[in-house]
PDB file of C-alpha atoms in Angstrom:
ATOM      1  CA  ALA A   1      76.318 -84.058 -44.712  1.00 54.00           C
ATOM      2  CA  ILE A   2      77.104 -87.231 -46.683  1.00 57.00           C
ATOM      3  CA  VAL A   3      74.639 -86.270 -49.427  1.00 57.00           C
ATOM      4  CA  ASP A   4      76.192 -82.792 -49.605  1.00 68.00           C
ATOM      5  CA  SER A   5      79.633 -84.379 -49.940  1.00 73.00           C
ATOM      6  CA  TYR A   6      78.533 -86.680 -52.791  1.00 67.00           C
ATOM      7  CA  LEU A   7      76.711 -83.842 -54.537  1.00 69.00           C
ATOM      8  CA  ALA A   8      79.825 -81.675 -54.271  1.00 76.00           C
ATOM      9  CA  LYS A   9      81.907 -84.500 -55.793  1.00 75.00           C
ATOM     10  CA  LEU A  10      79.428 -84.931 -58.648  1.00 70.00           C
ATOM     11  CA  ARG A  11      79.478 -81.191 -59.365  1.00 73.00           C
ATOM     12  CA  GLN A  12      83.306 -81.113 -59.177  1.00 78.00           C
ATOM     13  CA  THR A  13      83.515 -84.038 -61.599  1.00 72.00           C
ATOM     14  CA  GLU A  14      81.114 -82.282 -63.935  1.00 70.00           C
ATOM     15  CA  ARG A  15      83.316 -79.140 -63.893  1.00 73.00           C
ATOM     16  CA  GLU A  16      86.599 -81.013 -64.314  1.00 76.00           C
ATOM     17  CA  LEU A  17      85.309 -83.509 -66.891  1.00 71.00           C
ATOM     18  CA  PRO A  18      82.486 -81.677 -68.673  1.00 64.00           C
ATOM     19  CA  HIS A  19      81.978 -84.488 -71.181  1.00 65.00           C
ATOM     20  CA  LEU A  20      80.527 -86.576 -68.324  1.00 71.00           C
ATOM     21  CA  GLY A  21      77.728 -84.102 -67.631  1.00 78.00           C
ATOM     22  CA  TYR A  22      74.795 -83.425 -69.930  1.00 81.00           C
ATOM     23  CA  GLU A  23      71.264 -82.084 -69.996  1.00 84.00           C
ATOM     24  CA  GLU A  24      68.262 -83.878 -71.399  1.00 88.00           C
ATOM     25  CA  ASN A  25      64.656 -82.652 -71.313  1.00 89.00           C
ATOM     26  CA  GLY A  26      65.679 -79.864 -68.932  1.00 87.00           C
ATOM     27  CA  LYS A  27      67.265 -82.284 -66.438  1.00 89.00           C
ATOM     28  CA  GLU A  28      70.942 -82.401 -65.440  1.00 88.00           C
ATOM     29  CA  TYR A  29      72.836 -85.718 -65.510  1.00 89.00           C
ATOM     30  CA  VAL A  30      76.359 -86.976 -64.793  1.00 85.00           C
ATOM     31  CA  LYS A  31      77.470 -90.314 -66.283  1.00 86.00           C
ATOM     32  CA  PHE A  32      80.241 -92.526 -64.900  1.00 84.00           C
ATOM     33  CA  THR A  33      81.610 -95.610 -66.615  1.00 86.00           C
ATOM     34  CA  GLY A  34      84.267 -98.031 -65.537  1.00 85.00           C
ATOM     35  CA  ARG A  35      84.954-101.598 -64.445  1.00 87.00           C
ATOM     36  CA  CYS A  36      83.926-103.460 -61.314  1.00 82.00           C
ATOM     37  CA  THR A  37      83.662-106.992 -59.968  1.00 81.00           C
ATOM     38  CA  TYR A  38      80.184-108.489 -60.209  1.00 79.00           C
ATOM     39  CA  ASP A  39      79.363-112.098 -59.450  1.00 78.00           C
ATOM     40  CA  GLY A  40      83.078-112.921 -59.358  1.00 84.00           C
ATOM     41  CA  GLU A  41      83.853-111.410 -62.775  1.00 86.00           C
ATOM     42  CA  GLU A  42      85.297-108.078 -63.857  1.00 90.00           C
ATOM     43  CA  VAL A  43      82.620-106.341 -65.937  1.00 89.00           C
ATOM     44  CA  ASN A  44      81.776-102.946 -67.436  1.00 90.00           C
ATOM     45  CA  ALA A  45      79.681-100.652 -65.280  1.00 86.00           C
ATOM     46  CA  LYS A  46      77.650 -97.536 -66.073  1.00 88.00           C
ATOM     47  CA  MET A  47      75.874 -95.284 -63.592  1.00 86.00           C
ATOM     48  CA  ILE A  48      73.919 -92.178 -64.487  1.00 88.00           C
ATOM     49  CA  PHE A  49      73.082 -89.714 -61.723  1.00 87.00           C
ATOM     50  CA  LEU A  50      70.212 -87.235 -61.963  1.00 89.00           C
ATOM     51  CA  ILE A  51      71.045 -83.935 -60.261  1.00 86.00           C
ATOM     52  CA  ASP A  52      68.049 -81.946 -59.080  1.00 84.00           C
ATOM     53  CA  GLY A  53      69.093 -78.724 -57.373  1.00 81.00           C
ATOM     54  CA  ASP A  54      70.779 -79.746 -54.123  1.00 80.00           C
ATOM     55  CA  GLU A  55      69.816 -83.417 -54.433  1.00 83.00           C
ATOM     56  CA  PHE A  56      70.852 -86.323 -56.612  1.00 81.00           C
ATOM     57  CA  SER A  57      69.711 -89.858 -57.296  1.00 84.00           C
ATOM     58  CA  VAL A  58      70.877 -92.822 -59.347  1.00 83.00           C
ATOM     59  CA  ASP A  59      68.852 -92.625 -62.549  1.00 87.00           C
ATOM     60  CA  LYS A  60      70.260 -95.662 -64.353  1.00 87.00           C
ATOM     61  CA  CYS A  61      72.645 -98.425 -63.417  1.00 87.00           C
ATOM     62  CA  LYS A  62      74.034-101.172 -65.645  1.00 88.00           C
ATOM     63  CA  ILE A  63      76.547-103.733 -64.409  1.00 85.00           C
ATOM     64  CA  GLY A  64      77.757-106.171 -67.054  1.00 87.00           C
ATOM     65  CA  ASP A  65      74.637-107.365 -68.865  1.00 88.00           C
ATOM     66  CA  VAL A  66      72.350-106.572 -65.923  1.00 84.00           C
ATOM     67  CA  GLU A  67      70.435-103.307 -66.070  1.00 87.00           C
ATOM     68  CA  ALA A  68      68.626-102.101 -62.988  1.00 84.00           C
ATOM     69  CA  THR A  69      65.248-100.559 -63.730  1.00 77.00           C
ATOM     70  CA  THR A  70      63.785-100.267 -60.235  1.00 80.00           C
ATOM     71  CA  ALA A  71      65.119 -98.748 -57.026  1.00 77.00           C
ATOM     72  CA  GLU A  72      65.293-102.222 -55.475  1.00 81.00           C
ATOM     73  CA  GLU A  73      67.371-103.588 -58.364  1.00 81.00           C
ATOM     74  CA  MET A  74      69.740-100.609 -58.184  1.00 77.00           C
ATOM     75  CA  GLU A  75      70.125-101.059 -54.441  1.00 79.00           C
ATOM     76  CA  TYR A  76      70.906-104.750 -54.936  1.00 79.00           C
ATOM     77  CA  LEU A  77      73.500-104.123 -57.671  1.00 74.00           C
ATOM     78  CA  LEU A  78      75.219-101.395 -55.678  1.00 73.00           C
ATOM     79  CA  ASP A  79      75.238-103.588 -52.581  1.00 77.00           C
ATOM     80  CA  VAL A  80      76.871-106.433 -54.555  1.00 71.00           C
ATOM     81  CA  ILE A  81      79.552-104.074 -55.901  1.00 66.00           C
ATOM     82  CA  TYR A  82      80.403-102.307 -52.661  1.00 68.00           C
ATOM     83  CA  THR A  83      80.332-105.317 -50.322  1.00 67.00           C
ATOM     84  CA  ASN A  84      82.529-107.597 -52.442  1.00 57.00           C
TER      85      ASN A  84
END
């Protein structure tokens, strides 16, 4: 149910703000950018979600100068953002 809710929000965002959604190599993506607090500082953040049918995953995540390239790094960055 939670995944369905997030997927619905991603699809709604893509409809309302079509410049955030794009296709590349036959895959569908939605990109979000903004600001967040990381390591006590306000920094730029970028998250790119890959949408695959009824599922989605975080494809890329960059917080400040730190880019997550593995699932573990993404999990760590997201945990730092959402628990502080």
